[in-house]
């Protein structure tokens, strides 16, 4: 697609430079050549060429000269603000020359529209008693214990059972289990199974009649009526901890002594999370509005590179969960290109928003001093419990700190704080 921010540069390498590259390529290739009567690397060049052809040396010789050609192109275009790795394409090659075409992508011009006083409102944040109740219940459930109980199986109990399933009097594959812990009401078994365990005692045996669902994965069992012979070995109930000082200490709240204090802390936590979500949405809405008012032609190469970065970020996210990108592609029956396509629109927005913020920085003449950047680096290093040098090395250096601070200042302009 034609784009004024895309420039093509042709580089032709010929004469002695190309001849020397071909000679080096021959020496390297000759060491692996199999030519009757000669040890590897000892065959005369004319015999090598007769067997393999001069064309066999072109790509190796091209690899030898491409790096210098690339650096020459970059140095000759220092005045251009490149925003993507130059694309390299072989244009032509023969015994006398090789020609590459480098595609350079430069930063597009952004014509800002209205970006101050935008009609964008931040969502108000409210924490309900129901949300606090739910959060406290989740805390208690995390510390709940399963204890053995006497009596009958009740809804919510854990029944430890032996079972075996039969269809037309014959046991079927996959229908048997021993000492299986089944939570009554979890709906993990066939509909109707768990309900029929209610009322059973330890040691009791019972036949349970159910039918498999019509959409069951095993063809021979779809919709089939079956009988499970079940024995209850043990019954457990879930004990949820009381809201007392011991429980608060387990949560890490040594200074909390009452339920009211816990609920107040939970409320603050929920509000902080909601505030962060509201802030993020507010910033996105501001960026969307400012970007819709701006005019910019984004080169597809910038979007492609951003999508690549997003794929690598996603790969890191998967790795933290113990999944490789290749496994993800197998699970989802997809590939890297499909993932890139899926991320295209978000990648485009990320590039657009970044360009708009950079244009605001330029328009507002926002600058960050060395002192401000160093102070920010020290605070962030302390936050992440790293030395300043370790943090800067991981973050990308002081220039990246400066860039990040200018972006935050541009966002403050959008918010009307500057």
Coordinates of C-alpha atoms in Angstrom, one line a residue:
X1 CA 0.0 0.0 0.0
X2 CA 1.4 3.4 -1.0
X3 CA 2.4 5.5 2.0
X4 CA 4.4 8.7 2.0
X5 CA 6.2 7.4 5.1
X6 CA 7.6 4.4 3.3
X7 CA 10.8 5.0 1.3
X8 CA 12.6 2.4 -0.9
X9 CA 16.4 2.5 -1.2
X10 CA 18.2 0.4 -3.8
X11 CA 21.7 -0.8 -2.9
X12 CA 23.9 -2.3 -5.7
X13 CA 27.1 -4.1 -4.8
X14 CA 29.5 -4.9 -7.7
X15 CA 33.1 -4.9 -8.7
X16 CA 35.8 -6.0 -6.3
X17 CA 33.5 -6.1 -3.2
X18 CA 31.1 -8.5 -4.9
X19 CA 34.0 -10.7 -6.3
X20 CA 35.6 -10.9 -2.9
X21 CA 32.3 -11.9 -1.3
X22 CA 31.8 -14.6 -4.0
X23 CA 35.4 -15.9 -3.3
X24 CA 34.8 -16.1 0.4
X25 CA 31.5 -17.9 -0.3
X26 CA 33.3 -20.4 -2.5
X27 CA 36.0 -21.1 0.2
X28 CA 33.3 -21.8 2.7
X29 CA 31.1 -23.9 0.4
X30 CA 34.1 -25.9 -0.9
X31 CA 34.8 -27.2 2.6
X32 CA 31.5 -29.0 2.4
X33 CA 31.6 -30.0 -1.2
X34 CA 31.8 -33.6 -2.3
X35 CA 33.8 -33.8 -5.5
X36 CA 35.4 -37.1 -6.6
X37 CA 39.2 -37.2 -6.3
X38 CA 39.4 -34.3 -3.9
X39 CA 39.3 -33.9 -0.1
X40 CA 36.8 -31.3 1.2
X41 CA 38.0 -27.8 0.6
X42 CA 40.7 -28.9 -1.9
X43 CA 38.8 -29.0 -5.2
X44 CA 39.7 -26.3 -7.8
X45 CA 37.2 -23.6 -8.2
X46 CA 36.4 -24.4 -11.9
X47 CA 35.5 -28.0 -10.9
X48 CA 33.3 -26.7 -8.0
X49 CA 31.5 -24.3 -10.4
X50 CA 31.1 -27.1 -13.0
X51 CA 29.4 -29.3 -10.5
X52 CA 27.4 -26.9 -8.4
X53 CA 27.1 -23.8 -10.5
X54 CA 28.0 -20.2 -9.7
X55 CA 24.5 -19.6 -8.6
X56 CA 25.1 -21.8 -5.5
X57 CA 27.3 -19.1 -4.1
X58 CA 25.0 -16.1 -4.5
X59 CA 23.0 -16.4 -1.2
X60 CA 26.1 -17.1 0.9
X61 CA 27.9 -14.1 -0.7
X62 CA 24.8 -12.0 -0.2
X63 CA 24.8 -12.8 3.5
X64 CA 28.4 -11.6 3.7
X65 CA 27.7 -8.2 2.2
X66 CA 24.2 -7.5 3.6
X67 CA 25.2 -6.3 7.0
X68 CA 27.5 -3.6 5.7
X69 CA 24.9 -2.6 3.1
X70 CA 22.3 -2.3 5.9
X71 CA 24.5 -0.1 8.1
X72 CA 25.4 2.1 5.1
X73 CA 21.6 2.7 4.4
X74 CA 20.9 3.5 8.0
X75 CA 23.9 5.9 8.3
X76 CA 22.9 7.6 5.0
X77 CA 19.4 8.2 6.3
X78 CA 20.2 9.4 9.8
X79 CA 18.0 12.4 9.3
X80 CA 15.0 10.1 9.0
X81 CA 13.2 9.0 12.1
X82 CA 12.8 5.3 11.4
X83 CA 10.0 3.6 13.4
X84 CA 10.4 0.0 12.1
X85 CA 13.2 -2.4 11.2
X86 CA 13.9 -1.8 7.4
X87 CA 12.6 -4.6 5.2
X88 CA 15.2 -6.1 2.9
X89 CA 14.4 -7.8 -0.4
X90 CA 16.7 -9.2 -3.0
X91 CA 16.1 -7.4 -6.3
X92 CA 18.6 -9.0 -8.7
X93 CA 21.9 -11.0 -8.6
X94 CA 24.4 -12.5 -11.0
X95 CA 28.1 -13.1 -11.3
X96 CA 28.8 -9.3 -11.5
X97 CA 26.5 -7.8 -8.9
X98 CA 23.8 -8.1 -6.3
X99 CA 21.1 -5.5 -5.7
X100 CA 18.9 -5.2 -2.6
X101 CA 15.9 -3.0 -2.0
X102 CA 15.6 -1.6 1.6
X103 CA 12.2 -0.4 2.6
X104 CA 12.5 2.3 5.2
X105 CA 9.5 3.3 7.4
X106 CA 9.6 6.8 8.9
X107 CA 7.5 8.3 11.6
X108 CA 4.3 9.6 10.2
X109 CA 3.2 13.2 10.8
X110 CA 0.3 13.7 13.2
X111 CA -2.1 16.6 12.8
X112 CA -3.7 17.1 16.1
X113 CA -7.3 18.1 16.4
X114 CA -9.0 19.0 19.7
X115 CA -7.3 17.3 22.6
X116 CA -8.1 19.6 25.5
X117 CA -11.5 19.9 27.2
X118 CA -12.7 16.7 25.7
X119 CA -16.3 15.6 26.5
X120 CA -15.1 12.5 28.4
X121 CA -16.2 11.7 31.9
X122 CA -14.5 9.4 34.4
X123 CA -16.9 6.7 35.7
X124 CA -17.8 7.1 39.3
X125 CA -16.8 4.3 41.7
X126 CA -19.0 2.8 44.3
X127 CA -18.5 -0.3 46.5
X128 CA -21.7 -2.1 47.6
X129 CA -22.3 -4.1 50.8
X130 CA -22.9 -7.2 48.6
X131 CA -19.5 -6.9 47.0
X132 CA -17.9 -6.7 50.5
X133 CA -19.9 -9.7 51.6
X134 CA -18.7 -11.7 48.5
X135 CA -15.1 -10.7 49.1
X136 CA -15.2 -11.7 52.7
X137 CA -16.9 -15.0 51.9
X138 CA -14.1 -15.7 49.3
X139 CA -11.5 -15.0 51.9
X140 CA -13.2 -17.4 54.3
X141 CA -13.6 -20.1 51.6
X142 CA -9.9 -19.9 50.8
X143 CA -9.1 -20.9 54.4
X144 CA -12.0 -23.4 54.7
X145 CA -11.2 -26.9 55.9
X146 CA -12.7 -30.3 55.0
X147 CA -13.5 -32.2 58.2
X148 CA -15.0 -35.7 58.6
X149 CA -18.6 -35.7 59.8
X150 CA -21.1 -38.2 61.1
X151 CA -24.6 -38.7 59.9
X152 CA -26.0 -38.4 56.4
X153 CA -24.8 -36.9 53.1
X154 CA -26.2 -33.3 52.7
X155 CA -26.1 -30.7 50.0
X156 CA -22.7 -29.1 50.1
X157 CA -21.0 -32.0 51.7
X158 CA -18.1 -34.0 50.2
X159 CA -19.0 -37.6 49.7
X160 CA -16.0 -40.0 49.3
X161 CA -17.4 -42.8 47.2
X162 CA -16.7 -45.9 45.2
X163 CA -18.8 -46.2 42.1
X164 CA -19.1 -48.4 39.0
X165 CA -21.5 -47.7 36.0
X166 CA -23.4 -50.4 34.1
X167 CA -25.3 -50.1 30.8
X168 CA -27.7 -53.0 30.2
X169 CA -26.0 -54.9 33.0
X170 CA -22.5 -54.5 31.5
X171 CA -19.9 -52.3 33.0
X172 CA -18.8 -49.5 30.6
X173 CA -15.3 -48.0 30.1
X174 CA -14.5 -45.0 32.3
X175 CA -17.4 -45.6 34.6
X176 CA -15.5 -46.8 37.6
X177 CA -13.8 -44.9 40.5
X178 CA -12.6 -45.5 44.0
X179 CA -12.4 -43.1 47.0
X180 CA -13.6 -40.3 44.7
X181 CA -14.3 -37.0 46.5
X182 CA -17.5 -35.6 45.1
X183 CA -18.9 -32.2 46.3
X184 CA -22.6 -32.5 46.4
X185 CA -24.1 -29.6 44.4
X186 CA -20.9 -29.1 42.2
X187 CA -22.7 -30.6 39.2
X188 CA -19.6 -32.4 38.1
X189 CA -21.3 -35.7 37.6
X190 CA -24.2 -36.7 35.3
X191 CA -27.4 -34.7 36.1
X192 CA -29.4 -36.4 38.9
X193 CA -26.4 -38.4 40.2
X194 CA -25.4 -36.1 43.1
X195 CA -28.9 -35.5 44.3
X196 CA -29.5 -39.3 44.8
X197 CA -26.5 -39.4 47.2
X198 CA -28.2 -37.1 49.6
X199 CA -29.3 -39.0 52.8
X200 CA -26.8 -41.8 52.4
X201 CA -24.7 -42.9 55.4
X202 CA -21.1 -44.1 55.6
X203 CA -20.9 -47.8 54.5
X204 CA -24.3 -47.6 52.7
X205 CA -24.6 -48.9 49.2
X206 CA -27.1 -47.8 46.6
X207 CA -28.0 -48.2 43.0
X208 CA -28.4 -44.8 41.2
X209 CA -30.3 -44.6 38.0
X210 CA -29.5 -41.8 35.6
X211 CA -29.3 -41.1 31.9
X212 CA -26.3 -39.7 30.0
X213 CA -27.0 -36.3 28.2
X214 CA -27.9 -36.5 24.5
X215 CA -24.7 -34.5 23.7
X216 CA -22.3 -36.7 25.7
X217 CA -19.0 -37.1 23.9
X218 CA -19.0 -41.0 23.9
X219 CA -21.4 -42.1 21.1
X220 CA -22.4 -45.4 22.8
X221 CA -23.5 -43.5 25.9
X222 CA -25.4 -40.6 24.4
X223 CA -28.9 -40.5 26.1
X224 CA -28.4 -44.0 27.5
X225 CA -30.0 -45.0 30.8
X226 CA -27.4 -46.5 33.1
X227 CA -27.1 -47.7 36.7
X228 CA -24.2 -46.7 39.1
X229 CA -23.5 -49.0 42.0
X230 CA -22.3 -46.6 44.7
X231 CA -20.8 -47.0 48.2
X232 CA -20.2 -44.1 50.6
X233 CA -16.8 -44.5 52.4
X234 CA -16.6 -41.2 54.1
X235 CA -18.5 -37.9 54.5
X236 CA -16.8 -34.5 54.9
X237 CA -18.2 -31.1 55.5
X238 CA -16.7 -27.8 54.8
X239 CA -15.9 -25.7 57.9
X240 CA -15.5 -22.0 57.2
X241 CA -13.4 -20.1 59.7
X242 CA -15.0 -17.7 62.1
X243 CA -14.3 -14.0 61.7
X244 CA -12.0 -13.7 64.7
X245 CA -8.5 -12.5 65.4
X246 CA -6.9 -15.8 64.5
X247 CA -8.5 -15.6 61.0
X248 CA -7.5 -12.0 60.6
X249 CA -3.9 -13.0 61.5
X250 CA -4.0 -15.8 58.9
X251 CA -4.9 -13.1 56.3
X252 CA -1.9 -11.1 57.4
X253 CA -3.9 -8.4 59.1
X254 CA -2.3 -8.3 62.5
X255 CA -3.8 -4.8 63.3
X256 CA -7.4 -5.9 62.6
X257 CA -9.4 -7.1 65.6
X258 CA -13.1 -6.8 64.5
X259 CA -15.3 -7.8 61.6
X260 CA -16.1 -4.1 61.0
X261 CA -12.4 -3.3 60.6
X262 CA -11.9 -6.2 58.2
X263 CA -14.9 -5.0 56.1
X264 CA -13.5 -1.5 56.0
X265 CA -10.1 -2.8 54.8
X266 CA -11.9 -4.9 52.2
X267 CA -13.9 -1.9 51.0
X268 CA -10.7 0.1 50.6
X269 CA -9.1 -2.7 48.6
X270 CA -12.1 -3.1 46.3
X271 CA -12.3 0.7 45.8
X272 CA -8.6 0.9 44.9
X273 CA -9.1 -1.8 42.3
X274 CA -12.2 -0.1 40.9
X275 CA -10.5 3.3 40.9
X276 CA -7.6 1.8 38.9
X277 CA -10.0 0.2 36.4
X278 CA -11.9 3.5 36.1
X279 CA -8.7 5.5 35.6
X280 CA -7.5 3.1 32.9
X281 CA -10.9 3.3 31.1
X282 CA -10.9 7.1 31.4
X283 CA -7.4 7.3 29.9
X284 CA -8.5 5.0 27.0
X285 CA -11.6 7.0 26.4
X286 CA -9.6 10.3 26.3
X287 CA -7.0 8.7 23.9
X288 CA -9.8 7.4 21.7
X289 CA -11.5 10.9 21.6
X290 CA -8.2 12.7 20.9
X291 CA -7.2 10.2 18.3
X292 CA -10.5 10.5 16.5
X293 CA -9.9 14.2 16.2
X294 CA -6.4 13.7 14.9
X295 CA -5.2 12.9 11.3
X296 CA -2.4 10.5 10.8
X297 CA -1.6 7.8 8.2
X298 CA 0.0 4.8 10.0
X299 CA 2.3 2.6 8.0
X300 CA 1.2 -1.0 8.2
X301 CA 4.8 -2.0 9.1
X302 CA 4.4 -0.1 12.5
X303 CA 1.2 -2.1 13.2
X304 CA 2.9 -5.3 12.3
X305 CA 5.8 -4.7 14.6
X306 CA 3.5 -3.8 17.5
X307 CA 1.5 -6.9 16.9
X308 CA 4.8 -8.9 17.1
X309 CA 5.6 -7.3 20.4
X310 CA 2.1 -8.2 21.7
X311 CA 2.6 -11.8 20.6
X312 CA 5.9 -11.9 22.6
X313 CA 4.2 -10.4 25.6
X314 CA 1.5 -13.0 25.3
X315 CA 4.1 -15.7 25.0
X316 CA 5.6 -14.5 28.3
X317 CA 2.2 -14.5 29.9
X318 CA 1.6 -18.1 28.8
X319 CA 5.1 -19.2 30.0
X320 CA 4.2 -18.0 33.5
X321 CA 1.3 -20.3 33.4
X322 CA 3.5 -23.2 32.3
X323 CA 2.3 -23.2 28.6
X324 CA 4.4 -22.7 25.6
X325 CA 3.3 -20.7 22.5
X326 CA 3.4 -23.9 20.5
X327 CA 1.2 -25.7 22.9
X328 CA -1.3 -22.8 22.8
X329 CA -1.4 -23.1 19.0
X330 CA -2.1 -26.8 19.3
X331 CA -4.9 -26.3 21.9
X332 CA -6.5 -23.5 19.8
X333 CA -5.8 -25.0 16.4
X334 CA -4.2 -21.8 15.3
X335 CA -0.8 -20.3 14.4
X336 CA 1.3 -17.2 14.9
X337 CA -0.3 -15.4 11.9
X338 CA -3.8 -16.1 13.2
X339 CA -2.7 -14.6 16.6
X340 CA -1.2 -11.6 14.8
X341 CA -4.4 -11.1 12.8
X342 CA -6.4 -11.3 16.1
X343 CA -4.2 -8.6 17.6
X344 CA -4.1 -6.3 14.6
X345 CA -6.8 -3.8 15.7
X346 CA -5.5 -3.5 19.2
X347 CA -1.9 -3.1 17.8
X348 CA -3.2 -0.3 15.5
X349 CA -4.8 1.5 18.4
X350 CA -1.7 1.2 20.5
X351 CA 0.4 2.7 17.7
X352 CA -2.1 5.5 17.1
X353 CA -2.4 6.4 20.8
X354 CA 1.4 6.5 21.1
X355 CA 1.8 8.8 18.1
X356 CA -0.9 11.1 19.4
X357 CA 0.7 11.3 22.8
X358 CA 4.1 12.0 21.2
X359 CA 2.5 14.8 19.1
X360 CA 1.0 16.3 22.3
X361 CA 4.5 16.2 24.0
X362 CA 5.9 18.1 21.0
X363 CA 3.0 20.6 20.9
X364 CA 3.1 21.3 24.6
X365 CA 6.9 21.4 24.6
X366 CA 7.0 18.8 27.4
X367 CA 10.5 18.0 28.7
X368 CA 11.8 15.9 31.5
X369 CA 15.1 16.8 33.2
X370 CA 17.9 14.3 34.2
X371 CA 17.1 15.1 37.8
X372 CA 13.4 14.2 37.4
X373 CA 14.3 11.0 35.5
X374 CA 16.8 9.9 38.1
X375 CA 14.4 10.6 40.9
X376 CA 11.7 8.5 39.2
X377 CA 14.3 5.7 38.6
X378 CA 15.2 5.7 42.3
X379 CA 11.6 5.5 43.4
X380 CA 10.7 2.7 41.0
X381 CA 13.8 0.7 41.9
X382 CA 12.9 1.0 45.6
X383 CA 9.3 -0.1 44.8
X384 CA 10.6 -3.2 42.9
X385 CA 13.3 -3.9 45.5
X386 CA 16.1 -3.5 43.1
X387 CA 19.2 -1.4 42.9
X388 CA 18.9 1.7 40.6
X389 CA 21.4 0.3 38.1
X390 CA 19.5 -3.1 38.0
X391 CA 16.2 -1.4 37.4
X392 CA 17.5 0.9 34.7
X393 CA 19.1 -2.1 32.9
X394 CA 15.8 -4.0 33.0
X395 CA 13.7 -0.9 32.1
X396 CA 15.8 0.1 29.1
X397 CA 17.9 3.0 30.6
X398 CA 17.3 6.6 31.7
X399 CA 16.0 7.6 28.2
X400 CA 13.1 5.1 28.6
X401 CA 12.3 6.7 32.0
X402 CA 12.3 10.1 30.4
X403 CA 10.0 8.8 27.6
X404 CA 7.6 7.2 30.1
X405 CA 7.4 10.4 32.1
X406 CA 6.7 12.5 29.0
X407 CA 3.9 10.1 28.1
X408 CA 2.4 10.5 31.6
X409 CA 2.6 14.3 31.3
X410 CA 0.8 14.1 27.9
X411 CA -2.0 12.1 29.6
X412 CA -2.2 14.7 32.3
X413 CA -2.8 17.3 29.5
X414 CA -5.6 15.2 28.2
X415 CA -7.1 15.0 31.7
X416 CA -6.9 18.8 32.0
X417 CA -4.4 18.6 34.8
X418 CA -1.8 20.7 33.0

